[in-house]
C-alpha cells in the first residue's frame, strides 16, 4: 500500500471505531466523526468546546449516499448536478428513518449535506462507508483551519489522526443553501455565490443571514423545535403526570403525592446516562426528548446535568427547550 492509501485506510478505521479525524476538504479542514454514531459525534462538540449544539454538515461521497439521508427535490437535484462535488451545502428535510444521529442534526427536522471536492476526503468517505459529520476543525470562536498544522495545533491529542493534504484550495467554508423552505435561501455565503445558484435554478435565491456564522440563528431554530410540552430543569422530584429525563441513578427520586420515579412506565422514563457520562448523555439528548414529548405527559422533568464540558451544551439545549416550550 502507498503511504497515502495507508493513511486513508487508517483514517477509515479510526472513524469506524468512533474516533475523530482531521479531514482535508477543498474549503477548510473538517473535524470528522461517523455521523451515525451519536457518541462519536459528541466527541466533536466536546473537542470544539461549543457552548451549544449547532447542527453539523454531513459529508457524503455520492449523490446516492446523500439521497438516503434527505428528501431531494428538483432544486436540490439541479444544484447537486451543477456544484457537487464542491463547496455547496444543501439543507433539506431528513428522510424518515434517516440513520444520522439526532445529535449531529441538533434534533432538527432538516439536515445539511454536501459532497466535498477533495480526493482524500472522498477516498476516506468511500473507505469508511458511512456519512461523516464534520464542522470546521477549529475551536469554537476561533478561525477555521486551512492547513493540517492549524488542526494539530488546535486539537493536539484530541484528534486521533490529522490526514495531512496541504493547504485547502478554497480556504473559505461552503455556501449553506436552504432548500427546505418555500424559496431557496443562502444561510451562509461561501465558495458558491447566490448569483451562480440562481442561474442554475432559474429562480431568485435570497440571502438570509445577519452574521456569517449565525445563519438564520441556530438559536431560533433550536427554540423552534422545543418539545410541545413544558420542560422543567434541575428536577429533584416529580409532579404526578410528568415524564422523567434522568441523569444518573433514579433510585431515590420520588413522585409528589406518592410513588417512585423508578417505577414509571418505560415510555415515561428515559435516562440520558445511568453512569453519568456526558458523551452518552449528549448522544441521547434529542431522541430521548422526542420520545418523552407525548401529549399524555404533563411535562418533562429533567434531572440536573453538571455544567462542565459537554454538560454546558446539554444545559444550553435544555434551557432553550424549557424557554421554547413555555411560550
Ligand atoms: O466548508 C464547510 O462547510 C466546512 C467543511 C469541513 O465541510 N464545514 C463547516 O461546518 O463549515 P460548520 O459546522 O462549521 O458549519 C455548518 C453550518 C453552520 O452555520 C450551521 O448552523 C449550518 O451549517 N447548518 C447545519 N445544519 C443546518 C440546518 N439543518 N439548518 C440550518 N443550518 C444548518
Ligand atoms: Mg465553523
CSV table of C-alpha atoms and ligand atoms in Angstrom, one decimal:
chain,number,residue,atom,x,y,z
A,1,UNK,CA,0.0,0.0,0.0
A,2,UNK,CA,1.2,3.5,-0.8
A,3,UNK,CA,1.7,5.8,2.3
A,4,UNK,CA,-1.4,7.7,1.1
A,5,UNK,CA,-3.5,4.6,0.8
A,6,UNK,CA,-2.3,3.5,4.2
A,7,UNK,CA,-3.2,6.9,5.8
A,8,UNK,CA,-6.7,6.7,4.2
A,9,UNK,CA,-7.3,3.2,5.5
A,10,UNK,CA,-6.1,4.3,8.9
A,11,UNK,CA,-8.5,7.3,8.9
A,12,UNK,CA,-11.4,5.0,7.9
A,13,UNK,CA,-10.5,2.6,10.7
A,14,UNK,CA,-10.5,5.3,13.3
A,15,UNK,CA,-13.8,6.8,12.1
A,16,UNK,CA,-15.5,3.3,12.1
A,17,UNK,CA,-14.2,2.8,15.7
A,18,UNK,CA,-15.9,6.1,16.8
A,19,UNK,CA,-12.8,8.3,16.8
A,20,UNK,CA,-12.1,11.8,15.4
A,21,UNK,CA,-10.1,12.6,12.3
A,22,UNK,CA,-8.9,15.9,10.9
A,23,UNK,CA,-10.2,15.7,7.4
A,24,UNK,CA,-9.0,17.8,4.5
A,25,UNK,CA,-11.6,19.3,2.2
A,26,UNK,CA,-11.4,21.9,-0.6
A,27,UNK,CA,-12.9,24.5,1.7
A,28,UNK,CA,-11.4,24.1,5.2
A,29,UNK,CA,-10.2,21.1,7.3
A,30,UNK,CA,-13.1,19.4,9.0
A,31,UNK,CA,-13.2,17.6,12.4
A,32,UNK,CA,-14.8,14.4,11.2
A,33,UNK,CA,-16.7,11.6,13.0
A,34,UNK,CA,-19.1,8.8,12.0
A,35,UNK,CA,-22.4,10.7,11.6
A,36,UNK,CA,-24.4,7.6,12.5
A,37,UNK,CA,-22.7,7.3,15.9
A,38,UNK,CA,-24.0,9.7,18.5
A,39,UNK,CA,-21.2,9.2,20.9
A,40,UNK,CA,-18.6,9.8,18.2
A,41,UNK,CA,-20.5,13.0,17.2
A,42,UNK,CA,-20.5,14.0,20.9
A,43,UNK,CA,-16.7,14.0,20.8
A,44,UNK,CA,-16.8,16.7,18.1
A,45,UNK,CA,-18.7,19.0,20.3
A,46,UNK,CA,-16.5,18.3,23.3
A,47,UNK,CA,-13.3,18.9,21.3
A,48,UNK,CA,-14.6,22.1,19.7
A,49,UNK,CA,-15.7,23.4,23.1
A,50,UNK,CA,-19.0,24.5,21.5
A,51,UNK,CA,-21.2,26.1,24.1
A,52,UNK,CA,-24.3,24.7,22.3
A,53,UNK,CA,-25.1,22.0,19.8
A,54,UNK,CA,-25.0,23.6,16.3
A,55,UNK,CA,-26.2,21.3,13.6
A,56,UNK,CA,-23.3,19.8,11.7
A,57,UNK,CA,-22.7,19.3,7.9
A,58,UNK,CA,-23.0,15.6,6.9
A,59,UNK,CA,-20.4,14.8,4.2
A,60,UNK,CA,-21.2,12.1,1.6
A,61,UNK,CA,-19.2,10.6,-1.3
A,62,UNK,CA,-22.1,10.4,-3.8
A,63,UNK,CA,-25.5,11.9,-4.6
A,64,UNK,CA,-27.0,8.4,-3.9
A,65,UNK,CA,-25.5,8.3,-0.4
A,66,UNK,CA,-26.9,11.8,0.3
A,67,UNK,CA,-30.3,10.9,-1.1
A,68,UNK,CA,-30.5,8.1,1.5
A,69,UNK,CA,-30.4,10.8,4.2
A,70,UNK,CA,-32.6,13.7,2.9
A,71,UNK,CA,-35.6,14.3,0.7
A,72,UNK,CA,-34.1,15.6,-2.5
A,73,UNK,CA,-36.3,17.9,-4.6
A,74,UNK,CA,-35.9,19.4,-8.1
A,75,UNK,CA,-33.9,22.3,-6.9
A,76,UNK,CA,-31.6,20.0,-4.9
A,77,UNK,CA,-31.0,17.8,-7.9
A,78,UNK,CA,-30.2,20.8,-10.1
A,79,UNK,CA,-27.9,22.3,-7.5
A,80,UNK,CA,-26.1,19.0,-6.9
A,81,UNK,CA,-25.7,18.3,-10.6
A,82,UNK,CA,-24.1,21.7,-11.1
A,83,UNK,CA,-22.0,22.1,-7.9
A,84,UNK,CA,-21.2,18.7,-6.4
A,85,UNK,CA,-18.6,17.7,-5.5
A,86,UNK,CA,-17.9,21.2,-4.3
A,87,UNK,CA,-18.3,24.0,-1.7
A,88,UNK,CA,-22.1,23.9,-1.5
A,89,UNK,CA,-24.1,22.6,1.4
A,90,UNK,CA,-27.8,21.8,1.0
A,91,UNK,CA,-30.3,22.0,3.8
A,92,UNK,CA,-33.1,19.5,3.1
A,93,UNK,CA,-35.8,17.6,5.1
A,94,UNK,CA,-34.4,14.5,6.8
A,95,UNK,CA,-35.8,11.3,5.4
A,96,UNK,CA,-38.0,9.2,7.6
A,97,UNK,CA,-35.7,6.5,9.0
A,98,UNK,CA,-32.5,8.6,8.3
A,99,UNK,CA,-29.8,6.9,10.3
A,100,UNK,CA,-27.8,10.1,11.1
A,101,UNK,CA,-27.6,10.7,14.8
A,102,UNK,CA,-30.1,13.2,16.2
A,103,UNK,CA,-27.2,15.0,17.9
A,104,UNK,CA,-25.4,15.6,14.6
A,105,UNK,CA,-28.5,17.4,13.3
A,106,UNK,CA,-29.1,19.1,16.6
A,107,UNK,CA,-32.6,17.5,16.7
A,108,UNK,CA,-33.8,19.5,13.7
A,109,UNK,CA,-36.1,18.0,11.1
A,110,UNK,CA,-33.7,19.2,8.4
A,111,UNK,CA,-30.1,18.1,7.6
A,112,UNK,CA,-27.1,19.8,6.0
A,113,UNK,CA,-25.4,17.6,3.3
A,114,UNK,CA,-22.6,18.1,0.9
A,115,UNK,CA,-20.0,16.2,-1.2
A,116,UNK,CA,-16.6,17.7,-0.8
A,117,UNK,CA,-14.4,18.2,-3.9
A,118,UNK,CA,-11.3,16.7,-2.5
A,119,UNK,CA,-9.7,13.3,-3.4
A,120,UNK,CA,-8.5,12.4,0.1
A,121,UNK,CA,-11.9,13.3,1.7
A,122,UNK,CA,-13.8,11.3,-1.0
A,123,UNK,CA,-11.4,8.3,-0.5
A,124,UNK,CA,-11.9,8.3,3.2
A,125,UNK,CA,-15.7,8.6,2.8
A,126,UNK,CA,-15.7,5.6,0.4
A,127,UNK,CA,-13.4,3.6,2.6
A,128,UNK,CA,-15.3,4.0,5.8
A,129,UNK,CA,-18.7,3.6,4.1
A,130,UNK,CA,-20.6,5.9,6.5
A,131,UNK,CA,-21.5,9.6,6.1
A,132,UNK,CA,-19.2,11.9,8.1
A,133,UNK,CA,-20.3,14.8,10.3
A,134,UNK,CA,-17.7,17.4,10.2
A,135,UNK,CA,-17.7,21.0,11.3
A,136,UNK,CA,-14.7,23.2,10.5
A,137,UNK,CA,-11.7,21.9,12.5
A,138,UNK,CA,-11.2,24.9,14.8
A,139,UNK,CA,-12.0,25.5,18.4
A,140,UNK,CA,-15.3,27.3,18.9
A,141,UNK,CA,-15.0,31.0,18.1
A,142,UNK,CA,-11.5,30.6,16.6
A,143,UNK,CA,-10.6,30.9,12.9
A,144,UNK,CA,-11.2,28.0,10.6
A,145,UNK,CA,-8.3,25.7,9.9
A,146,UNK,CA,-6.9,25.6,6.3
A,147,UNK,CA,-3.7,23.6,7.0
A,148,UNK,CA,-3.0,20.4,8.8
A,149,UNK,CA,-0.8,22.3,11.2
A,150,UNK,CA,-3.7,24.5,12.2
A,151,UNK,CA,-5.7,21.4,13.1
A,152,UNK,CA,-2.9,19.8,15.0
A,153,UNK,CA,-2.1,23.0,17.0
A,154,UNK,CA,-5.8,23.4,17.9
A,155,UNK,CA,-6.6,19.9,19.0
A,156,UNK,CA,-3.3,18.0,19.8
A,157,UNK,CA,-4.2,14.6,21.2
A,158,UNK,CA,-8.0,15.3,20.9
A,159,UNK,CA,-7.9,14.1,17.3
A,160,UNK,CA,-6.6,10.6,16.6
A,161,UNK,CA,-5.3,11.5,13.2
A,162,UNK,CA,-4.9,14.6,11.0
A,163,UNK,CA,-4.9,13.5,7.4
A,164,UNK,CA,-2.4,16.0,6.0
A,165,UNK,CA,-3.1,17.1,2.4
A,166,UNK,CA,-1.6,20.6,2.4
A,167,UNK,CA,-3.5,23.9,2.3
A,168,UNK,CA,-7.1,24.0,1.3
A,169,UNK,CA,-7.7,25.4,-2.2
A,170,UNK,CA,-10.9,27.3,-1.4
A,171,UNK,CA,-9.9,28.4,2.1
A,172,UNK,CA,-13.4,29.5,2.9
A,173,UNK,CA,-16.4,27.5,4.2
A,174,UNK,CA,-19.0,26.1,1.9
A,175,UNK,CA,-22.1,28.1,0.9
A,176,UNK,CA,-25.1,26.9,3.0
A,177,UNK,CA,-28.2,26.8,0.8
A,178,UNK,CA,-31.6,26.2,2.5
A,179,UNK,CA,-33.8,24.3,0.0
A,180,UNK,CA,-36.2,23.1,2.7
A,181,UNK,CA,-38.5,26.2,2.6
A,182,UNK,CA,-40.7,27.9,0.0
A,183,UNK,CA,-37.8,29.7,-1.7
A,184,UNK,CA,-34.1,28.9,-1.8
A,185,UNK,CA,-32.1,30.9,0.7
A,186,UNK,CA,-28.4,31.3,1.3
A,187,UNK,CA,-27.9,31.0,5.1
A,188,UNK,CA,-24.1,31.3,4.9
A,189,UNK,CA,-22.2,32.8,2.0
A,190,UNK,CA,-19.2,30.8,0.8
A,191,UNK,CA,-17.5,29.2,-2.1
A,192,UNK,CA,-20.5,29.4,-4.4
A,193,UNK,CA,-22.4,32.6,-4.9
A,194,UNK,CA,-26.2,33.2,-4.8
A,195,UNK,CA,-26.0,34.5,-8.3
A,196,UNK,CA,-24.4,31.3,-9.6
A,197,UNK,CA,-27.0,29.2,-7.8
A,198,UNK,CA,-29.8,31.5,-9.1
A,199,UNK,CA,-28.6,31.0,-12.6
A,200,UNK,CA,-28.7,27.2,-12.3
A,201,UNK,CA,-32.1,27.0,-10.5
A,202,UNK,CA,-33.6,29.6,-12.8
A,203,UNK,CA,-35.2,31.5,-9.9
A,204,UNK,CA,-34.3,34.1,-7.3
A,205,UNK,CA,-32.1,33.0,-4.4
A,206,UNK,CA,-32.4,35.1,-1.3
A,207,UNK,CA,-29.6,36.0,1.1
A,208,UNK,CA,-30.8,35.2,4.6
A,209,UNK,CA,-28.1,35.9,7.1
A,210,UNK,CA,-27.3,38.5,9.7
A,211,UNK,CA,-24.0,37.2,10.8
A,212,UNK,CA,-22.0,34.9,8.6
A,213,UNK,CA,-21.5,32.3,11.3
A,214,UNK,CA,-25.0,32.6,12.8
A,215,UNK,CA,-27.2,31.8,9.8
A,216,UNK,CA,-31.0,32.0,10.4
A,217,UNK,CA,-29.8,32.0,14.0
A,218,UNK,CA,-29.4,28.4,15.1
A,219,UNK,CA,-30.7,29.6,18.4
A,220,UNK,CA,-34.0,30.5,16.9
A,221,UNK,CA,-34.1,27.2,15.0
A,222,UNK,CA,-33.4,25.2,18.1
A,223,UNK,CA,-36.0,27.0,20.1
A,224,UNK,CA,-38.5,26.4,17.3
A,225,UNK,CA,-38.1,22.6,17.8
A,226,UNK,CA,-38.6,22.7,21.6
A,227,UNK,CA,-40.9,19.9,22.8
A,228,UNK,CA,-44.6,20.7,22.7
A,229,UNK,CA,-45.0,20.1,26.5
A,230,UNK,CA,-43.3,22.1,29.3
A,231,UNK,CA,-39.7,21.2,30.2
A,232,UNK,CA,-38.6,21.7,33.8
A,233,UNK,CA,-34.9,21.6,34.6
A,234,UNK,CA,-33.0,20.5,37.7
A,235,UNK,CA,-35.8,18.4,39.0
A,236,UNK,CA,-35.3,16.7,42.3
A,237,UNK,CA,-38.7,15.1,42.4
A,238,UNK,CA,-41.6,14.6,40.0
A,239,UNK,CA,-45.1,16.0,39.8
A,240,UNK,CA,-47.8,13.4,39.0
A,241,UNK,CA,-48.2,13.1,35.2
A,242,UNK,CA,-44.7,14.3,34.4
A,243,UNK,CA,-42.2,12.2,32.4
A,244,UNK,CA,-38.6,12.0,33.7
A,245,UNK,CA,-35.5,12.6,31.7
A,246,UNK,CA,-33.0,11.2,34.2
A,247,UNK,CA,-29.2,11.6,34.5
A,248,UNK,CA,-27.5,9.1,36.9
A,249,UNK,CA,-29.5,6.8,39.1
A,250,UNK,CA,-33.1,7.5,40.0
A,251,UNK,CA,-33.4,5.1,42.9
A,252,UNK,CA,-34.3,7.8,45.4
A,253,UNK,CA,-36.4,10.1,43.3
A,254,UNK,CA,-40.0,10.4,44.4
A,255,UNK,CA,-43.3,11.5,42.9
A,256,UNK,CA,-45.2,14.1,44.9
A,257,UNK,CA,-48.2,12.6,46.5
A,258,UNK,CA,-46.7,9.2,46.4
A,259,UNK,CA,-44.7,6.8,44.3
A,260,UNK,CA,-41.2,6.4,42.9
A,261,UNK,CA,-39.8,7.6,39.6
A,262,UNK,CA,-38.1,4.3,39.0
A,263,UNK,CA,-41.5,2.6,38.7
A,264,UNK,CA,-42.7,4.8,35.9
A,265,UNK,CA,-43.5,3.0,32.6
A,266,UNK,CA,-40.8,2.8,30.0
A,267,UNK,CA,-42.4,5.5,27.8
A,268,UNK,CA,-42.3,8.0,30.7
A,269,UNK,CA,-38.7,7.4,31.9
A,270,UNK,CA,-35.6,7.8,29.9
A,271,UNK,CA,-32.1,8.0,31.3
A,272,UNK,CA,-29.5,10.2,29.5
A,273,UNK,CA,-26.7,8.2,31.1
A,274,UNK,CA,-27.0,6.0,34.1
A,275,UNK,CA,-23.2,6.2,34.5
A,276,UNK,CA,-23.3,10.0,34.3
A,277,UNK,CA,-21.3,10.0,31.1
A,278,UNK,CA,-21.7,13.4,29.4
A,279,UNK,CA,-20.8,12.0,25.9
A,280,UNK,CA,-23.5,9.3,26.2
A,281,UNK,CA,-26.0,11.9,27.5
A,282,UNK,CA,-25.3,14.2,24.6
A,283,UNK,CA,-25.8,11.4,22.1
A,284,UNK,CA,-29.2,10.5,23.7
A,285,UNK,CA,-30.5,14.0,24.4
A,286,UNK,CA,-32.5,14.8,21.3
A,287,UNK,CA,-34.0,11.4,20.6
A,288,UNK,CA,-35.0,10.9,24.3
A,289,UNK,CA,-36.6,14.4,24.5
A,290,UNK,CA,-38.6,13.4,21.4
A,291,UNK,CA,-39.7,10.1,22.8
A,292,UNK,CA,-40.9,11.8,26.0
A,293,UNK,CA,-42.7,14.6,24.1
A,294,UNK,CA,-46.2,13.0,24.2
A,295,UNK,CA,-49.5,14.7,24.9
A,296,UNK,CA,-50.3,12.3,27.7
A,297,UNK,CA,-47.4,13.7,29.7
A,298,UNK,CA,-47.9,16.9,31.6
A,299,UNK,CA,-44.3,17.9,31.1
A,300,UNK,CA,-40.8,16.6,31.1
A,301,UNK,CA,-38.8,17.0,34.3
A,302,UNK,CA,-35.1,16.8,33.8
A,303,UNK,CA,-32.5,16.0,36.4
A,304,UNK,CA,-29.6,18.3,36.9
A,305,UNK,CA,-26.7,17.8,34.5
A,306,UNK,CA,-23.3,19.1,35.6
A,307,UNK,CA,-22.4,22.4,33.9
A,308,UNK,CA,-18.9,21.3,32.8
A,309,UNK,CA,-17.5,20.0,29.5
A,310,UNK,CA,-20.3,18.8,27.2
A,311,UNK,CA,-22.7,19.5,30.1
A,312,UNK,CA,-22.6,23.2,29.2
A,313,UNK,CA,-24.0,22.5,25.7
A,314,UNK,CA,-26.5,20.0,27.1
A,315,UNK,CA,-27.8,22.6,29.6
A,316,UNK,CA,-27.9,25.2,26.9
A,317,UNK,CA,-30.1,23.0,24.8
A,318,UNK,CA,-32.3,22.1,27.8
A,319,UNK,CA,-32.7,25.8,28.7
A,320,UNK,CA,-33.8,26.6,25.1
A,321,UNK,CA,-36.3,23.7,25.3
A,322,UNK,CA,-37.6,25.0,28.7
A,323,UNK,CA,-38.0,28.5,27.4
A,324,UNK,CA,-39.4,27.4,24.0
A,325,UNK,CA,-41.9,25.1,25.5
A,326,UNK,CA,-43.1,27.7,28.0
A,327,UNK,CA,-44.2,30.0,25.2
B,1,LIG,O1,-16.9,24.1,4.2
B,1,LIG,C1,-17.6,23.7,5.1
B,1,LIG,O2,-18.8,23.7,5.1
B,1,LIG,C2,-16.8,23.0,6.3
B,1,LIG,C3,-16.1,21.8,5.8
B,1,LIG,C4,-15.4,21.0,6.8
B,1,LIG,O3,-17.0,21.0,5.1
B,1,LIG,N1,-17.7,22.7,7.4
B,1,LIG,C5,-18.3,23.7,8.2
B,1,LIG,O4,-19.1,23.2,9.2
B,1,LIG,O5,-18.1,24.9,8.0
B,1,LIG,P1,-19.6,24.1,10.4
B,1,LIG,O6,-20.3,23.1,11.4
B,1,LIG,O7,-18.5,24.9,11.0
B,1,LIG,O8,-20.8,24.9,9.8
B,1,LIG,C6,-22.0,24.4,9.5
B,1,LIG,C7,-23.0,25.4,9.2
B,1,LIG,C8,-23.4,26.2,10.4
B,1,LIG,O9,-23.5,27.6,10.2
B,1,LIG,C9,-24.8,25.6,10.8
B,1,LIG,O10,-25.6,26.4,11.5
B,1,LIG,C10,-25.3,25.3,9.4
B,1,LIG,O11,-24.2,24.9,8.6
B,1,LIG,N2,-26.3,24.2,9.4
B,1,LIG,C11,-26.1,22.9,9.6
B,1,LIG,N3,-27.2,22.2,9.6
B,1,LIG,C12,-28.2,23.1,9.4
B,1,LIG,C13,-29.7,23.0,9.4
B,1,LIG,N4,-30.3,21.8,9.5
B,1,LIG,N5,-30.4,24.2,9.2
B,1,LIG,C14,-29.7,25.3,9.1
B,1,LIG,N6,-28.4,25.5,9.2
B,1,LIG,C15,-27.6,24.4,9.3
B,2,LIG,MG1,-17.2,26.8,11.6
